[in-house]
Coordinates of C-alpha atoms in Angstrom, one line a residue:
Chain A
R1 CA 72.4 -204.4 101.4
K2 CA 73.2 -206.5 98.3
E3 CA 74.3 -204.6 95.2
V4 CA 71.6 -206.1 92.9
E5 CA 68.4 -207.5 94.3
Q6 CA 65.7 -209.5 92.6
D7 CA 62.6 -211.3 93.7
P8 CA 63.7 -215.0 93.4
G9 CA 60.2 -216.1 92.5
P10 CA 59.3 -218.6 91.2
F11 CA 56.8 -216.9 88.9
N12 CA 54.4 -219.4 87.6
V13 CA 52.4 -218.1 84.7
P14 CA 50.2 -219.7 82.0
E15 CA 51.2 -219.6 78.3
G16 CA 50.3 -216.3 76.7
A17 CA 50.4 -214.3 79.9
T18 CA 52.4 -211.1 80.5
V19 CA 54.9 -211.2 83.3
A20 CA 57.1 -208.5 84.7
F21 CA 60.3 -208.7 86.8
N22 CA 61.9 -205.9 88.7
C23 CA 65.4 -205.5 90.0
T24 CA 66.9 -202.8 92.2
Y25 CA 70.5 -201.8 92.4
S26 CA 72.3 -200.0 95.2
N27 CA 75.0 -198.0 93.5
S28 CA 73.7 -194.9 91.9
A29 CA 76.9 -194.5 89.9
S30 CA 76.1 -197.7 87.9
Q31 CA 76.5 -197.2 84.2
S32 CA 75.4 -200.3 82.3
F33 CA 72.5 -202.6 82.8
F34 CA 71.6 -206.0 81.3
W35 CA 69.2 -208.9 81.5
Y36 CA 70.7 -212.3 81.1
R37 CA 68.8 -215.6 80.8
Q38 CA 70.1 -218.7 82.4
D39 CA 68.6 -222.1 81.7
C40 CA 68.9 -224.9 84.1
R41 CA 72.4 -226.2 84.3
K42 CA 73.5 -223.8 81.5
E43 CA 75.6 -220.7 81.3
P44 CA 74.0 -217.2 81.3
K45 CA 73.3 -215.7 78.0
L46 CA 72.6 -212.1 77.2
L47 CA 69.0 -211.4 76.7
M48 CA 69.2 -207.7 76.2
S49 CA 70.9 -204.6 77.3
V50 CA 68.9 -201.9 79.1
Y51 CA 69.0 -198.4 77.9
S52 CA 67.9 -195.2 79.6
S53 CA 65.2 -194.6 77.1
G54 CA 63.9 -198.2 77.4
N55 CA 64.2 -200.7 74.7
E56 CA 62.1 -203.5 73.2
D57 CA 63.1 -206.7 71.4
G58 CA 60.1 -208.6 70.2
R59 CA 58.1 -209.8 73.2
F60 CA 60.6 -208.4 75.6
T61 CA 60.7 -204.8 76.9
A62 CA 63.3 -203.5 79.3
Q63 CA 63.0 -200.3 81.3
L64 CA 65.5 -198.4 83.4
N65 CA 64.5 -195.9 86.2
R66 CA 67.7 -194.2 87.4
A67 CA 65.9 -192.1 89.9
S68 CA 64.5 -195.1 91.7
Q69 CA 67.4 -197.3 90.8
Y70 CA 65.4 -200.1 89.3
I71 CA 65.3 -202.1 86.1
S72 CA 62.4 -204.0 84.8
L73 CA 61.8 -206.7 82.2
L74 CA 58.4 -207.3 80.7
I75 CA 57.7 -210.5 78.8
R76 CA 54.5 -210.5 76.7
D77 CA 52.7 -213.5 75.3
S78 CA 54.8 -215.9 77.4
K79 CA 56.0 -219.1 75.7
L80 CA 56.9 -222.4 77.4
S81 CA 60.4 -221.8 76.1
D82 CA 60.6 -218.6 78.2
S83 CA 60.9 -220.8 81.3
A84 CA 64.3 -220.0 82.8
T85 CA 66.0 -217.9 85.4
Y86 CA 66.4 -214.2 84.5
L87 CA 69.5 -212.5 85.9
C88 CA 69.6 -208.7 86.4
V89 CA 73.2 -207.5 85.8
V90 CA 74.5 -204.1 86.7
S91 CA 78.0 -202.7 85.9
L92 CA 79.6 -199.8 87.7
S93 CA 82.2 -199.4 85.1
G94 CA 84.1 -201.4 82.5
Y95 CA 83.8 -205.1 83.0
A96 CA 82.9 -205.4 86.6
L97 CA 79.5 -207.0 86.4
N98 CA 77.3 -207.5 89.5
F99 CA 74.7 -210.2 89.1
G100 CA 71.5 -210.6 90.9
K101 CA 70.5 -214.1 92.1
G102 CA 68.0 -214.3 89.4
T103 CA 64.2 -214.6 89.1
S104 CA 62.8 -218.0 88.2
L105 CA 60.0 -218.1 85.6
L106 CA 57.9 -221.2 84.9
V107 CA 55.5 -220.9 82.0
T108 CA 52.9 -223.6 82.1
P109 CA 50.6 -225.0 79.3
Chain B
S1 CA 80.2 -213.0 69.2
A2 CA 82.8 -215.3 70.7
V3 CA 82.6 -219.1 71.0
I4 CA 84.0 -220.3 74.3
S5 CA 84.9 -223.8 75.2
Q6 CA 85.6 -225.0 78.7
K7 CA 87.0 -228.3 79.9
P8 CA 86.2 -230.3 81.9
S9 CA 82.4 -229.7 81.7
R10 CA 82.0 -231.4 85.0
D11 CA 84.0 -233.3 87.5
I12 CA 83.8 -234.9 90.9
C13 CA 86.9 -234.5 92.9
Q14 CA 88.3 -235.6 96.3
R15 CA 88.8 -233.0 98.9
G16 CA 92.4 -231.8 99.2
T17 CA 93.1 -232.3 95.5
S18 CA 93.4 -229.6 92.8
L19 CA 91.6 -229.2 89.5
T20 CA 92.6 -227.1 86.5
I21 CA 89.8 -225.8 84.2
Q22 CA 90.7 -224.7 80.7
C23 CA 89.0 -222.0 78.7
Q24 CA 89.6 -221.7 74.9
V25 CA 88.1 -218.8 72.8
D26 CA 87.8 -219.0 69.0
S27 CA 89.1 -215.4 68.6
Q28 CA 91.6 -213.2 70.3
V29 CA 90.0 -211.2 73.1
T30 CA 91.5 -208.7 75.4
M31 CA 89.4 -209.3 78.5
M32 CA 88.9 -212.8 80.0
F33 CA 87.2 -213.4 83.4
W34 CA 86.6 -216.2 85.7
Y35 CA 83.3 -216.4 87.7
R36 CA 81.9 -218.8 90.2
Q37 CA 78.2 -219.6 90.8
Q38 CA 77.6 -221.5 94.0
P39 CA 74.3 -223.4 94.3
G40 CA 71.4 -221.0 94.6
Q41 CA 73.7 -217.9 94.5
S42 CA 74.5 -215.2 92.0
L43 CA 77.6 -215.2 89.8
T44 CA 80.6 -213.8 91.6
L45 CA 83.7 -212.6 89.8
I46 CA 86.8 -214.4 90.9
A47 CA 89.4 -212.6 88.8
T48 CA 90.3 -211.0 85.6
A49 CA 92.8 -213.0 83.6
N50 CA 95.5 -210.7 82.2
Q51 CA 97.6 -211.8 79.3
G52 CA 101.3 -211.7 80.1
S53 CA 100.8 -210.6 83.8
E54 CA 99.3 -211.8 87.0
A55 CA 95.6 -212.0 87.3
T56 CA 93.6 -209.3 89.1
Y57 CA 91.7 -210.9 92.0
E58 CA 88.4 -209.7 93.5
S59 CA 88.0 -209.3 97.2
G60 CA 87.8 -212.7 98.9
F61 CA 89.8 -214.6 96.3
V62 CA 93.5 -215.2 96.4
I63 CA 96.1 -216.4 94.0
D64 CA 97.2 -219.3 96.2
K65 CA 93.7 -220.8 96.1
F66 CA 92.8 -219.9 92.5
P67 CA 95.9 -219.6 90.4
I68 CA 95.2 -218.4 86.9
S69 CA 97.2 -218.5 83.7
R70 CA 96.7 -216.5 80.6
P71 CA 99.5 -217.4 78.1
N72 CA 97.9 -215.8 75.1
L73 CA 94.8 -213.9 73.9
T74 CA 92.7 -217.0 73.3
F75 CA 93.4 -219.3 76.3
S76 CA 93.2 -219.2 80.1
T77 CA 93.2 -221.7 82.9
L78 CA 91.8 -221.5 86.4
T79 CA 93.0 -223.9 89.1
V80 CA 91.0 -224.6 92.2
S81 CA 93.6 -225.7 94.7
N82 CA 93.3 -227.9 97.8
M83 CA 89.6 -228.3 97.3
S84 CA 87.0 -228.6 100.0
P85 CA 83.2 -229.3 99.6
E86 CA 82.6 -225.5 99.8
D87 CA 84.3 -225.2 96.4
S88 CA 81.5 -227.2 94.8
S89 CA 80.3 -224.8 92.3
I90 CA 80.0 -223.9 88.6
Y91 CA 83.1 -222.1 87.3
L92 CA 82.5 -220.0 84.3
C93 CA 84.9 -218.5 81.9
S94 CA 83.8 -215.3 80.2
V95 CA 85.1 -212.9 77.6
E96 CA 84.3 -209.5 76.4
S97 CA 83.6 -209.5 72.6
Q98 CA 81.8 -207.6 70.0
G99 CA 78.2 -208.3 70.5
E100 CA 75.4 -208.9 68.0
Q101 CA 73.7 -205.8 69.5
S102 CA 75.7 -202.6 69.6
G103 CA 78.8 -202.4 71.7
N104 CA 80.7 -205.1 73.5
T105 CA 79.1 -207.9 75.4
I106 CA 80.2 -210.4 78.0
Y107 CA 79.9 -214.0 76.8
F108 CA 80.1 -217.1 79.0
G109 CA 81.5 -220.5 78.4
E110 CA 79.2 -223.4 79.2
G111 CA 80.7 -223.7 82.7
S112 CA 82.6 -226.4 84.6
W113 CA 80.4 -228.1 87.2
L114 CA 82.6 -229.1 90.1
T115 CA 81.5 -231.3 93.0
V116 CA 84.0 -231.9 95.8
V117 CA 83.4 -234.9 98.0

């Protein structure tokens, strides 16, 4: 079983739609959780950290469910510029990041 | 945040040759890492580049294939040795630095796109 699993998509949604991605992780001792965004042929960039209490940054909301070992990312009012691959990242400790393969999102006009 | 520059940004190499990728950071950082992202795959950590000592390699990666240098706190190199087409990948340098959000964050360079023919 992979350490971090995501639905690869692609998710095709119209502008303005709300879309949600889930990610599951296998190691219950994982400590830190993140969502990164990777545009085509670019490096990953941190979108947001995921906190136990859940956190929101503008149109983006991240949730963590430790009991079920999954993380979610909700994007409201999708923009064309949101089209990218979203990487779920889990860290057991320190700097050892485990990346999911990513979920592709395409927002269409 | 940290600004990370990688060179070369892309290259096409003959099998059997070696390529050295450079990573320069605009500030001193303790932790530097090298990742690989093969086509359609997730990022995989190759090694942690330690300043003044040998790099720490992850399972499946060895020093003979991926020698790493870290002469100071702002610079590191990764060499991909004796390349084969299977080494075609994006190689990413990353550092841990103070993030815009609370706590430290991992930042990535723009990557070096390597194609081995």
